[in-house]
Short mmCIF file of C-alpha atoms and ligand atoms in Angstrom, two decimals:
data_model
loop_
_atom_site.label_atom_id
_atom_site.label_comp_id
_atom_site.label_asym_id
_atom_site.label_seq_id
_atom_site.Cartn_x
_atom_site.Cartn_y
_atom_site.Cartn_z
CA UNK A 1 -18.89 5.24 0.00
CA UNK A 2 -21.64 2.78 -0.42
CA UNK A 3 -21.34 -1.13 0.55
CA UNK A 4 -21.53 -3.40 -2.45
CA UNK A 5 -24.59 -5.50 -2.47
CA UNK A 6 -23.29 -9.07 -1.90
CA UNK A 7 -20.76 -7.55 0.84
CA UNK A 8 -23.77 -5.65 2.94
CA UNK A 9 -25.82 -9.23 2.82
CA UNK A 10 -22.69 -11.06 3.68
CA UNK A 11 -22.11 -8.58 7.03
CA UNK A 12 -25.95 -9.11 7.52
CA UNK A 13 -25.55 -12.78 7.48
CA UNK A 14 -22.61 -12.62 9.77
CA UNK A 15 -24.05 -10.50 12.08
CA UNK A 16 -27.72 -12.53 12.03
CA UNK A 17 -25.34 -15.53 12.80
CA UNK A 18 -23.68 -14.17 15.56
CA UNK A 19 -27.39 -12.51 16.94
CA UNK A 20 -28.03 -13.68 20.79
CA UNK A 21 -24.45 -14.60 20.87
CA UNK A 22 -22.61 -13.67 23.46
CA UNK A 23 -20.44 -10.63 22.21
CA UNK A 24 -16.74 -10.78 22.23
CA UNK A 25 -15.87 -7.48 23.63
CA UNK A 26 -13.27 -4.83 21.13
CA UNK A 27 -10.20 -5.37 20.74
CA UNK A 28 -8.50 -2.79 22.55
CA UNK A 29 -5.27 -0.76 23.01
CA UNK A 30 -3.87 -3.08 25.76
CA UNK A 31 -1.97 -5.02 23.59
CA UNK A 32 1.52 -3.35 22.54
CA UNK A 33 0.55 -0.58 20.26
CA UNK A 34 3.29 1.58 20.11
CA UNK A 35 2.85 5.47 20.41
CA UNK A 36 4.20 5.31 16.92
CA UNK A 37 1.68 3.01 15.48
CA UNK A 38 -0.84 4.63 16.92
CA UNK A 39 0.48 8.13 15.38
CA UNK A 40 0.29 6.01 12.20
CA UNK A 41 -2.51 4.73 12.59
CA UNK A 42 -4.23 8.49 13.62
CA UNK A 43 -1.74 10.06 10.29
CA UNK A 44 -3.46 7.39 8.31
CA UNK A 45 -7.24 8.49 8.94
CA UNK A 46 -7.92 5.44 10.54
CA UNK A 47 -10.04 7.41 13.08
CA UNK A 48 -12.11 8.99 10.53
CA UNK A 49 -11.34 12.97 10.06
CA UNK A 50 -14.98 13.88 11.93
CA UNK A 51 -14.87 13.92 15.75
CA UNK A 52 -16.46 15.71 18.42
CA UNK A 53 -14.42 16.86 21.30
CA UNK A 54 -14.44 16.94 24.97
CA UNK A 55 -16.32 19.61 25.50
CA UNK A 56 -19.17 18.83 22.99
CA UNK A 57 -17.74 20.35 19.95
CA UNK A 58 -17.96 19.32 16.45
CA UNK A 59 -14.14 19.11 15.09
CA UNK A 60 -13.35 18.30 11.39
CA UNK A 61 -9.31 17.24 10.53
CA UNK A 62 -9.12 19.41 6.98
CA UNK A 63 -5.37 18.21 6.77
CA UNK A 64 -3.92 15.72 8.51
CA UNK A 65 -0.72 17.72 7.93
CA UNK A 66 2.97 15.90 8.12
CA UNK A 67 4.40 14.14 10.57
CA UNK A 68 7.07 15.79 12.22
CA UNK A 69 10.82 14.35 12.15
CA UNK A 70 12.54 17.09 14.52
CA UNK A 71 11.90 18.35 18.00
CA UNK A 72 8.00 19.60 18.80
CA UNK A 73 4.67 18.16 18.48
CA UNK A 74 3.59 14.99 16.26
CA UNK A 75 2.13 16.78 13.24
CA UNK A 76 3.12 20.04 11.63
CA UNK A 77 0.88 21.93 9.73
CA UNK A 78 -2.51 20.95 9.94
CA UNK A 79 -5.49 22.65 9.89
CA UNK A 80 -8.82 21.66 11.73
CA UNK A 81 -12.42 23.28 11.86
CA UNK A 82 -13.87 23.65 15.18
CA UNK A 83 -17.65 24.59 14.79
CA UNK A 84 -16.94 25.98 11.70
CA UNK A 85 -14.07 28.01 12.17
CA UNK A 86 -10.65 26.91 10.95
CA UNK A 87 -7.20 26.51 12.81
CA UNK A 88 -3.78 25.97 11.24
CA UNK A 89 -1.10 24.97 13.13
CA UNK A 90 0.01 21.33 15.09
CA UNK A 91 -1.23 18.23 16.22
CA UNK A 92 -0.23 16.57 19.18
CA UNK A 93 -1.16 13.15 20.29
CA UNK A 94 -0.10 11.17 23.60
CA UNK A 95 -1.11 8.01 25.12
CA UNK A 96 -2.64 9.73 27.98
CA UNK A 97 -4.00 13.46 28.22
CA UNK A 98 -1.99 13.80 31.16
CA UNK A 99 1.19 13.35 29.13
CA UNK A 100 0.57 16.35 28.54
CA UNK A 101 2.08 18.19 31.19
CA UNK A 102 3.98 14.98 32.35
CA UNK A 103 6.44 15.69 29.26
CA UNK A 104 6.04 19.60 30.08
CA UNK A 105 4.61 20.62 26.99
CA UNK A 106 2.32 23.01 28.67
CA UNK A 107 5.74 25.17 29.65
CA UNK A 108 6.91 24.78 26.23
CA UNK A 109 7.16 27.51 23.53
CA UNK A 110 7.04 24.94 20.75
CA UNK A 111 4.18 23.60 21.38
CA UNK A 112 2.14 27.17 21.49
CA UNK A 113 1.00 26.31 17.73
CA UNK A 114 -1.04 23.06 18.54
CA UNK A 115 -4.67 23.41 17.77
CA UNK A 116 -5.64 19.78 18.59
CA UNK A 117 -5.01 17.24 21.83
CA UNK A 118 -5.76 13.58 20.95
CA UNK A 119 -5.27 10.99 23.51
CA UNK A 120 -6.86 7.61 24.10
CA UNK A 121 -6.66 7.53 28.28
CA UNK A 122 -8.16 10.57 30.43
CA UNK A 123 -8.56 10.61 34.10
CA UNK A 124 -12.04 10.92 35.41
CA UNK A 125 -11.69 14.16 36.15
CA UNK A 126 -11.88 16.54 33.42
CA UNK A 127 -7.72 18.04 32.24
CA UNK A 128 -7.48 20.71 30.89
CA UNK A 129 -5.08 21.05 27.61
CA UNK A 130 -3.25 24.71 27.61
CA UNK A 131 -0.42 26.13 25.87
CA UNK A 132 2.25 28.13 27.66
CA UNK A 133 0.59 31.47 26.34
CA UNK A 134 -2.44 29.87 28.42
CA UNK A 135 -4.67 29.02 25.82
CA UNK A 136 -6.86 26.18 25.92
CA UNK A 137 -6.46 23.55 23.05
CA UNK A 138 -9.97 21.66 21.70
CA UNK A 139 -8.92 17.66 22.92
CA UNK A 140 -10.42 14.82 21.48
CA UNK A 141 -10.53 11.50 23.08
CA UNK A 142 -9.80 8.54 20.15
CA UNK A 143 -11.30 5.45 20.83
CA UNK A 144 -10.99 2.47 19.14
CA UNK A 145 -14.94 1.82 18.24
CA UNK A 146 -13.81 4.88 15.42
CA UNK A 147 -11.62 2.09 13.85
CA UNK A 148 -12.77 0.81 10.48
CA UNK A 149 -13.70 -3.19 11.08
CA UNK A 150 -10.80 -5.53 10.38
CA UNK A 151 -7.81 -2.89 11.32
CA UNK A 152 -6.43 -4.41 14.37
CA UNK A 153 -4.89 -7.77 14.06
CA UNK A 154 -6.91 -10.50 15.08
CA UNK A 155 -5.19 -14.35 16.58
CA UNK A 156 -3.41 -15.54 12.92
CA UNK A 157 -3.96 -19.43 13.59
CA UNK A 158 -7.03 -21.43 14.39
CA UNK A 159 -6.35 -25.29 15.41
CA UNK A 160 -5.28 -27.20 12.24
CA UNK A 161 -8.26 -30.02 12.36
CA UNK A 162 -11.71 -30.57 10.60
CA UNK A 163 -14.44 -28.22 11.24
CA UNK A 164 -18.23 -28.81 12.42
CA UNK A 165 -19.31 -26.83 9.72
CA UNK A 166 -17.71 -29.39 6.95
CA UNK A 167 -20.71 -31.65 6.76
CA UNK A 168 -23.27 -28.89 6.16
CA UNK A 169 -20.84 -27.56 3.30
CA UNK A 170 -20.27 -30.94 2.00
CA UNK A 171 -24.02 -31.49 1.47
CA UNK A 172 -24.79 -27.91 0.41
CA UNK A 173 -24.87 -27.44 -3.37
CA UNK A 174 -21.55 -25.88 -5.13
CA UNK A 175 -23.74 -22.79 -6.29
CA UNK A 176 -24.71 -21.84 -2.67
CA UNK A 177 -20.98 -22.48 -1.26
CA UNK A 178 -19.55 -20.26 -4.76
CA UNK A 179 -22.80 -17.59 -3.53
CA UNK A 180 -21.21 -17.04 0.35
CA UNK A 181 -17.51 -17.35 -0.69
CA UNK A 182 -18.24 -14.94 -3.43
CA UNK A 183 -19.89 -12.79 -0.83
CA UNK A 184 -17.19 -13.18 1.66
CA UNK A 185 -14.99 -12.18 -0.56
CA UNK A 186 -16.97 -9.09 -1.49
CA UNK A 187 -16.95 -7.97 2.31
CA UNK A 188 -13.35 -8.33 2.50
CA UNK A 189 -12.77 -6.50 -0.48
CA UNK A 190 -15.36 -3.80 0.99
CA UNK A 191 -13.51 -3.54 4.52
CA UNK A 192 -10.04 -3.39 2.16
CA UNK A 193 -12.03 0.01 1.00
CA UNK A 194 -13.19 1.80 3.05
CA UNK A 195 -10.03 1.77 4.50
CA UNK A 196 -8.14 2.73 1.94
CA UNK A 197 -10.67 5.44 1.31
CA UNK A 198 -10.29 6.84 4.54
CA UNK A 199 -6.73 7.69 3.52
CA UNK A 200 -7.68 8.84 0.19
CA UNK A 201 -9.82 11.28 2.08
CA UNK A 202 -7.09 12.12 4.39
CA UNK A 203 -3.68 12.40 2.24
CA UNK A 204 -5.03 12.54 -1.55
CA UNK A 205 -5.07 9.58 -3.87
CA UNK A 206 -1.77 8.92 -5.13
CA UNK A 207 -0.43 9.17 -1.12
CA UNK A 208 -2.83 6.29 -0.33
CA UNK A 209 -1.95 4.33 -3.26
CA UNK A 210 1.98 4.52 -2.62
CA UNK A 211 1.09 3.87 1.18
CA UNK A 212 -0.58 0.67 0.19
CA UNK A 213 1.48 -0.56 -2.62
CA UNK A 214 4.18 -0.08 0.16
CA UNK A 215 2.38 -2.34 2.84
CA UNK A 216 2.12 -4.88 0.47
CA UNK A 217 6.27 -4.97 0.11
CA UNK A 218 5.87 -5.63 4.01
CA UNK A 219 4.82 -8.89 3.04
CA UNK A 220 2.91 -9.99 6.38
CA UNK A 221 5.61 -9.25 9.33
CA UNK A 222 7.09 -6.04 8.03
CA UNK A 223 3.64 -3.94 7.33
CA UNK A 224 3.84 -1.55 9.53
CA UNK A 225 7.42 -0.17 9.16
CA UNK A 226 6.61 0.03 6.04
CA UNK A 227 3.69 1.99 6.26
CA UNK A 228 5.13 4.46 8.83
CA UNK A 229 8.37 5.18 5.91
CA UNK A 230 5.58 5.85 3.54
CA UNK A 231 4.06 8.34 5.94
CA UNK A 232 7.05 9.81 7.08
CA UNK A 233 8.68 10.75 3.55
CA UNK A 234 5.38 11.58 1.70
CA UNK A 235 5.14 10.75 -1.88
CA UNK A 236 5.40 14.59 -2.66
CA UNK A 237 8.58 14.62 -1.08
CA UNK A 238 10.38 12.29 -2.45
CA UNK A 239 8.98 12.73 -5.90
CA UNK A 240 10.67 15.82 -5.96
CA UNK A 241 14.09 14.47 -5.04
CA UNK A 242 16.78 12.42 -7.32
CA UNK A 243 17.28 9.13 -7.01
CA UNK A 244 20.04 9.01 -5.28
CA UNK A 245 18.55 11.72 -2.26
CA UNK A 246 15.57 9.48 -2.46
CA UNK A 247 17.22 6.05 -1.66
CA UNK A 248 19.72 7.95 0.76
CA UNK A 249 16.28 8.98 2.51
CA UNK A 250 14.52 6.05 2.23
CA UNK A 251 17.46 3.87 3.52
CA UNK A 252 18.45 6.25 5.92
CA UNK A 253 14.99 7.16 8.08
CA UNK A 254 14.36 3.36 7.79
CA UNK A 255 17.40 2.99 10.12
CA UNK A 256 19.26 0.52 7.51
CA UNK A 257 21.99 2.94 6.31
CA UNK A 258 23.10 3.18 9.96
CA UNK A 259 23.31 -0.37 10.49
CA UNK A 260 25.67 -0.94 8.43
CA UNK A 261 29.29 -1.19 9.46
CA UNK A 262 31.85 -0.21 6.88
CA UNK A 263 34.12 -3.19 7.33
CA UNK A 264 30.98 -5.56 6.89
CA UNK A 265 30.77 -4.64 3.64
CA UNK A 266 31.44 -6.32 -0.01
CA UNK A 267 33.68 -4.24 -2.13
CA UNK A 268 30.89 -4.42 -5.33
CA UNK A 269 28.50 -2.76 -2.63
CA UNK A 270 30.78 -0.09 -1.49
CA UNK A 271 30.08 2.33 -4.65
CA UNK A 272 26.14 1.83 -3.96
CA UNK A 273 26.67 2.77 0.08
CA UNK A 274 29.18 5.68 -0.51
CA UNK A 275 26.62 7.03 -3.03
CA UNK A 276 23.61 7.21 -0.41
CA UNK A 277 25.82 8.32 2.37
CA UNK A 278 26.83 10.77 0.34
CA UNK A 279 23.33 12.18 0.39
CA UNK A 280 21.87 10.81 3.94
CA UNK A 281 24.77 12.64 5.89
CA UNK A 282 23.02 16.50 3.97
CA UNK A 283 19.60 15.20 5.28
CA UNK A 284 20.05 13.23 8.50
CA UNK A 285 19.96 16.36 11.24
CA UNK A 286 16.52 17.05 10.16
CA UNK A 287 15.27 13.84 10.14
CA UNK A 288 17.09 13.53 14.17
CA UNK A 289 13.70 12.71 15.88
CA UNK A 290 12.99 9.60 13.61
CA UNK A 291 16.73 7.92 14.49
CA UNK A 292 15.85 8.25 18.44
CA UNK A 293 16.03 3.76 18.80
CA UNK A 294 12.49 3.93 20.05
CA UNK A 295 11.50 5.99 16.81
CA UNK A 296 12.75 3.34 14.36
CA UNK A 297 10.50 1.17 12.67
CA UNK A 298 10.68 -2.71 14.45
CA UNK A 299 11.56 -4.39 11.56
CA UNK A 300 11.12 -8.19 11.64
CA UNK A 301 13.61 -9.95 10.26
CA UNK A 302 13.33 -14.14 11.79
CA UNK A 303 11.93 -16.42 9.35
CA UNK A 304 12.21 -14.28 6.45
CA UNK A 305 13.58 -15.59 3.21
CA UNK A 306 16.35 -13.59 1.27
CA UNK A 307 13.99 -12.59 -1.60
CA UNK A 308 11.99 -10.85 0.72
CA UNK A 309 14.01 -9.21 3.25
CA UNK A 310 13.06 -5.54 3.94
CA UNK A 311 16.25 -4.23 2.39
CA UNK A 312 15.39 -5.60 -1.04
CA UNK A 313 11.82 -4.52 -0.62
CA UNK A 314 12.84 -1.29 -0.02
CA UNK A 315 14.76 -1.22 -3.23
CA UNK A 316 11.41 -2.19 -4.66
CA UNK A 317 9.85 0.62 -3.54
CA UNK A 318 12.55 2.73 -4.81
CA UNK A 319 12.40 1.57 -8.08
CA UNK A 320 8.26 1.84 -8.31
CA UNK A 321 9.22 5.47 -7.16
CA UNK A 322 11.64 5.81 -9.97
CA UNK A 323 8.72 4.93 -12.13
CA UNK A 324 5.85 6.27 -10.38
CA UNK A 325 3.99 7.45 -13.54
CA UNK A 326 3.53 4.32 -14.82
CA UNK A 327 3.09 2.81 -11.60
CA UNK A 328 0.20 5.39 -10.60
CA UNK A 329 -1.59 5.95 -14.19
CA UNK A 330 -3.77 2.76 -14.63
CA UNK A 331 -4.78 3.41 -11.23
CA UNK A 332 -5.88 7.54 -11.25
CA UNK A 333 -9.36 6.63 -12.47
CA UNK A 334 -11.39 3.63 -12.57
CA UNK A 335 -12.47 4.42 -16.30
CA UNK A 336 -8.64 3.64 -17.55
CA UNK A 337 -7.85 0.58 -15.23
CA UNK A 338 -5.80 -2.12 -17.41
CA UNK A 339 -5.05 -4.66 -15.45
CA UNK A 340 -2.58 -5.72 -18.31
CA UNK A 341 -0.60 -2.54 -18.53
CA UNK A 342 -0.15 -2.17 -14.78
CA UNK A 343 0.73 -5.86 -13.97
CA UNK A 344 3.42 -5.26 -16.79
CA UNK A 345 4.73 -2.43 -15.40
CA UNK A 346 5.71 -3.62 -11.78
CA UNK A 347 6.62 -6.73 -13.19
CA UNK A 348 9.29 -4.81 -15.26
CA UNK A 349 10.68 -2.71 -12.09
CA UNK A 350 14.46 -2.96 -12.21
CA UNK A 351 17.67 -1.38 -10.15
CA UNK A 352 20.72 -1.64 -10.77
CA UNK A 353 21.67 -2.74 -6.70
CA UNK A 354 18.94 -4.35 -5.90
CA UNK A 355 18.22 -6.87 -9.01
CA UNK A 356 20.90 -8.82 -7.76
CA UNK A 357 21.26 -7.79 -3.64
CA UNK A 358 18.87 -9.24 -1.41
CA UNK A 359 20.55 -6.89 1.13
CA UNK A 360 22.89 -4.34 1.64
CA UNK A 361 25.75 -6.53 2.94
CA UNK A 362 24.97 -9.37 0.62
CA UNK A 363 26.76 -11.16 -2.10
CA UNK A 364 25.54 -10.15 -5.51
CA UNK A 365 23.36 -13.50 -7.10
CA UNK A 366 24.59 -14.79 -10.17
CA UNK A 367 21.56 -13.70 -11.98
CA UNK A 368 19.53 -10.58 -11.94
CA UNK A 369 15.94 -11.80 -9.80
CA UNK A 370 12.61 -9.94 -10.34
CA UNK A 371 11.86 -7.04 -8.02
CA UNK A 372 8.41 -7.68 -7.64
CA UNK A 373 7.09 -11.17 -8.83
CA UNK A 374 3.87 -13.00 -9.75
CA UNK A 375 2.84 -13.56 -6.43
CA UNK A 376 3.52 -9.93 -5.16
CA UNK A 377 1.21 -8.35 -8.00
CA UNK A 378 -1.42 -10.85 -7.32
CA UNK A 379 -1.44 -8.69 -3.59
CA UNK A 380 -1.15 -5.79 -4.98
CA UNK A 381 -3.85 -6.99 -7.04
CA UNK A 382 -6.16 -7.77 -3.83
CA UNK A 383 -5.09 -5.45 -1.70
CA UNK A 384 -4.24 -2.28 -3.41
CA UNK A 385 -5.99 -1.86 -7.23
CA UNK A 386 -9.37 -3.64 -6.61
CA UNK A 387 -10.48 -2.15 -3.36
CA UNK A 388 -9.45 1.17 -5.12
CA UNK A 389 -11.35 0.65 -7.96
CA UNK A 390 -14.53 -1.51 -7.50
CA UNK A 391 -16.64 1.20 -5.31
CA UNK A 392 -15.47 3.79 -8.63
CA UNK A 393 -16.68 1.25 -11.10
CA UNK A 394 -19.02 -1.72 -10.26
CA UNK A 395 -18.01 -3.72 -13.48
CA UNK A 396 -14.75 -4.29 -12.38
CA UNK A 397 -16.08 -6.59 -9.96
CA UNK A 398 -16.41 -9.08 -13.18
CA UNK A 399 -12.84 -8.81 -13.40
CA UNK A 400 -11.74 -9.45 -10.23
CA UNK A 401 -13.51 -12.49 -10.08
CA UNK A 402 -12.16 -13.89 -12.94
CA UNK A 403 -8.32 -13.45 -10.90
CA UNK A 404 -6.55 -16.97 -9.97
CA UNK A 405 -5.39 -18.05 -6.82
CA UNK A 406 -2.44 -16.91 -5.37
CA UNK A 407 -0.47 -19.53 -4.41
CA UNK A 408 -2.00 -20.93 -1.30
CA UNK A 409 -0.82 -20.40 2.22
CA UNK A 410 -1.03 -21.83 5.45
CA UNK A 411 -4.19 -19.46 6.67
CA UNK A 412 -5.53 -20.71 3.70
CA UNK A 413 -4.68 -24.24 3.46
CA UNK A 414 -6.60 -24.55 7.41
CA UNK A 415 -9.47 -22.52 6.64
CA UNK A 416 -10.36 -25.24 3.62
CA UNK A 417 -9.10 -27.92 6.06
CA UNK A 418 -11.56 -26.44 8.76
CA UNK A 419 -14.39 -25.80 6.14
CA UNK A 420 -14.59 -28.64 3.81
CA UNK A 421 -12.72 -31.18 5.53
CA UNK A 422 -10.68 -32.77 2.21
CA UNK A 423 -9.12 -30.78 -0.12
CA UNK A 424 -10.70 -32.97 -2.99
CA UNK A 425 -14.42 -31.05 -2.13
CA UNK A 426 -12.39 -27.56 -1.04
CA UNK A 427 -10.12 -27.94 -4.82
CA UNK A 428 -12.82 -26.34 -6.93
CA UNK A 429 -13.40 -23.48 -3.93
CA UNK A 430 -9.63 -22.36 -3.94
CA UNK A 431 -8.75 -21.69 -7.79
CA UNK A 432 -9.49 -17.99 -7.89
CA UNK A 433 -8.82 -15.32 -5.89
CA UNK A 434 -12.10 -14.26 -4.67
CA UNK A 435 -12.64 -18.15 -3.65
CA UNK A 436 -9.30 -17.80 -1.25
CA UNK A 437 -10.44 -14.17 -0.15
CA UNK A 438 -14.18 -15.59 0.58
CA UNK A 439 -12.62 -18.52 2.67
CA UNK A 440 -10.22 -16.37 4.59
CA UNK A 441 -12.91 -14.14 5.75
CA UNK A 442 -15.12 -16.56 6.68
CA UNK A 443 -12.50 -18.69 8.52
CA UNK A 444 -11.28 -14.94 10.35
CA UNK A 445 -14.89 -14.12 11.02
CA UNK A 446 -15.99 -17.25 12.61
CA UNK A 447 -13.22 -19.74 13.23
CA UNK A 448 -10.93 -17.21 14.84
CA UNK A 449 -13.76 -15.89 16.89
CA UNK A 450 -14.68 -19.41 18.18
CA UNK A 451 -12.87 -20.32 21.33
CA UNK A 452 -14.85 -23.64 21.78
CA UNK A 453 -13.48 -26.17 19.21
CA UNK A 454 -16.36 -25.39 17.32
CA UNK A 455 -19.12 -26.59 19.56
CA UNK A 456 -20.62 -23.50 20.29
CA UNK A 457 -19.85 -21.56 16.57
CA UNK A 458 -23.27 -21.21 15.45
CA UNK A 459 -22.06 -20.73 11.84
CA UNK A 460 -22.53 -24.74 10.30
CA UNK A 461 -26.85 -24.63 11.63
CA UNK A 462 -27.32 -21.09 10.10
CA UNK A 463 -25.91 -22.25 6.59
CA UNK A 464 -29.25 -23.45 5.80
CA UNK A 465 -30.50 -19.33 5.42
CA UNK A 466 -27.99 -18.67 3.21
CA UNK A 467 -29.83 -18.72 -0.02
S1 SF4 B 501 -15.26 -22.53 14.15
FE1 SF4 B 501 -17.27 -22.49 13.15
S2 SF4 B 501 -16.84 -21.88 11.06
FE2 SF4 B 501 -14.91 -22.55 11.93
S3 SF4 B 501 -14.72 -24.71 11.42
FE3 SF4 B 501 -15.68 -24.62 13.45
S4 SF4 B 501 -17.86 -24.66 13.04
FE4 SF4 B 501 -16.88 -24.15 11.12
#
């Protein structure tokens, strides 16, 4: 996929900026990644699908398979090409290479089918993966310089407080500051891309787009439970199922179901829970693995407002399942997009439990509330249908620019603060979407990055070569 044009000079401005800087080194895996987010991450082609492997051969991933919910290695049914020969069978990936034989899968039958090692930690001296029929298995060490830019979380906050660079903005004229945010906000939509891209290429288009869409119900804490349910219960699935085996699957593998206790809950609630249980207790033995407590998704429930509680987000999803046609058309090729027809279409999502339960155990609201809202389109917007689409077809980029605001948030309300100072001069540089997008990235490229109150972000005296 090829970089738009204002997104490649924006990265070349950012990285002529940062030139003879002192680099900040990669974030790495030190932080708490989870071995399941980092099997989501891998199941996600994150990592690209193109390695080479310890021993100097060329390894292609033709299918990332699915992730296994019973006992065994990670992924089931895969199949790799190893210097141009293919292998079908498992993939395994641990922490460390020596897990390996730490966990005893070297002495175990079930593993016999794996075809792949991954592993981000090896000891200096070279391990050897082998199966307990004594066969070696190709490893590949993952490392996080094979992440696309912008997938690991970066500090959320920078100090709330005018920024050096105000002054130069002030003085700059409005078509140069619209030229940068525009082109800001053309990178950002370009890193959006490629990552979603990567998953196209790994799981097929409509499993990427239901993968995002379903991020974007995480709202900002609840991501990546959300994306590991999506990977776990593949569109193809679940598509096939009814609605009620769906929900009872969806409900159930996101560890909900089981959290409920039966005297907890509200009599007009009791027909919807007896109905999924009446499905989940069929399909929970094979789905064993995924229940273990350190298997669960960590949702994050502090701070969270009813509306938008994972429970009722889930629903959402189960209702854009119900109608995943019409959800999933507009978006298929870039030559029918209607940005009309689709916003219509989510805003429209209904269920009969969830239009008026914000969760399982709650009272039912007086009135039936909207599913998915404005505000949650306008990300779905940003996030899911325009870095799908704008790489397929250019034009769209028009389009997109034309989008309002979202409704402004706190990242956004201190970048302008940082930026421009006042909000009177940042007010015309915040009323469309791209303007909020442009600012973010700017204000995540530099002001995050800058750990000296400004004084030593070189960003306000290399404004001037922005032309
Ligand atoms: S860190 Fe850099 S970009 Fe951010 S406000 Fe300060 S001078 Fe401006």
């Amino acid at each position: 996929m090829t970089m738009l044009p204002l997104a490649e000079r924006y990265a070349r401005f950012r990285d002529a900026v940062f030139a003879g800087v002192e680099e900040t080194s990669l974030p790495g895996f030190a932080d708490p990644v989870t071995e399941m987010e980092l099997q989501s991450l891998w199941f996600s082609g994150a990592f690209g699908a193109e390695f080479t492997t310890t021993d100097g051969k060329t390894v292609r991933v033709a299918d990332f398979g699915v992730w296994n919910s019973g006992a065994g290695p990670d992924f089931n049914d895969c199949a790799i090409e190893v210097d141009g020969q293919t292998l079908r069978g498992d993939i395994e990936l641990d922490p460390d290479a020596r897990d390996w034989e730490r966990h005893q899968h070297g002495a175990n039958e079930e593993y016999n089918r794996v075809v792949l090692h991954l592993f981000l930690h090896a000891p200096a001296e070279r391990f050897f993966t082998r199966t307990s029929r004594h066969q070696e298995v190709p490893q590949v060490l993952l490392r996080n310089d094979m992440l696309p830019e912008g997938i690991k979380p970066r500090p959320n906050l920078a100090a709330a407080r005018l920024g050096r660079c105000a002054t130069p903005l002030r003085e700059m004229e409005a078509a140069r500051v619209q030229s940068i945010l525009e082109a800001a906000a053309q990178h950002r939509l370009d890193l959006k891309s490629q990552r979603l891209h990567r998953n196209v290429a790994a799981h097929g288009r409509e499993q990427a787009i239901y993968q995002a869409l379903a991020q974007t119900l995480g709202y900002r804490k609840n991501q990546q439970p959300f994306i590991i349910l999506a990977q776990r219960l593949p569109l193809k699935k679940v598509l096939k199922m009814d609605k009620t085996q769906r929900e009872a699957l969806l409900f159930g593998v996101s560890g909900f179901l089981e959290s409920v206790r039966s005297e907890d809950v509200r009599p007009e609630a009791r027909a919807y829970l007896r109905e999924l249980w009446s499905e989940w207790w069929k399909q929970r033995d094979s789905c064993a693995r995924w229940l273990d407590p350190r298997q669960l998704p960590r949702w994050k429930m502090t701070a969270i407002r009813p509306g938008n509680h994972p429970q009722r987000r889930l629903g959402a999803l189960a209702a854009m399942l119900g109608a995943w046609p019409k959800i999933v058309a507009p978006l298929a090729d870039a030559a029918r997009w209607s940005q009309a027809a689709w916003r219509g279409s989510l805003l429209s999502l209904a269920h009969d439990f969830w239009n008026t339960h914000y969760t399982l155990l709650s009272e039912s609201a007086e009135k039936a509330v909207a599913l998915i809202g404005a505000t949650r389109v306008h990300e779905m917007l940003a996030n899911v249908a325009y870095p799908l689409l704008v790489p397929e077809r250019t034009r769209l980029w028009a389009e997109y620019l034309e989008i309002p605001a979202l409704l402004d948030n706190q990242k956004v309300r201190r970048a302008v603060l940082r930026l421009f100072g006042d909000e009177a001069r940042g007010i015309e540089f915040t009323e469309k979407l791209h303007h909020q997008q442009g600012l973010l990235q700017i204000y995540e490229d530099f002001c995050l990055e800058d750990d000296s109150a400004c004084a030593n972000c070189p960003f306000p005296e290399r404004l001037k070569d922005w032309s």
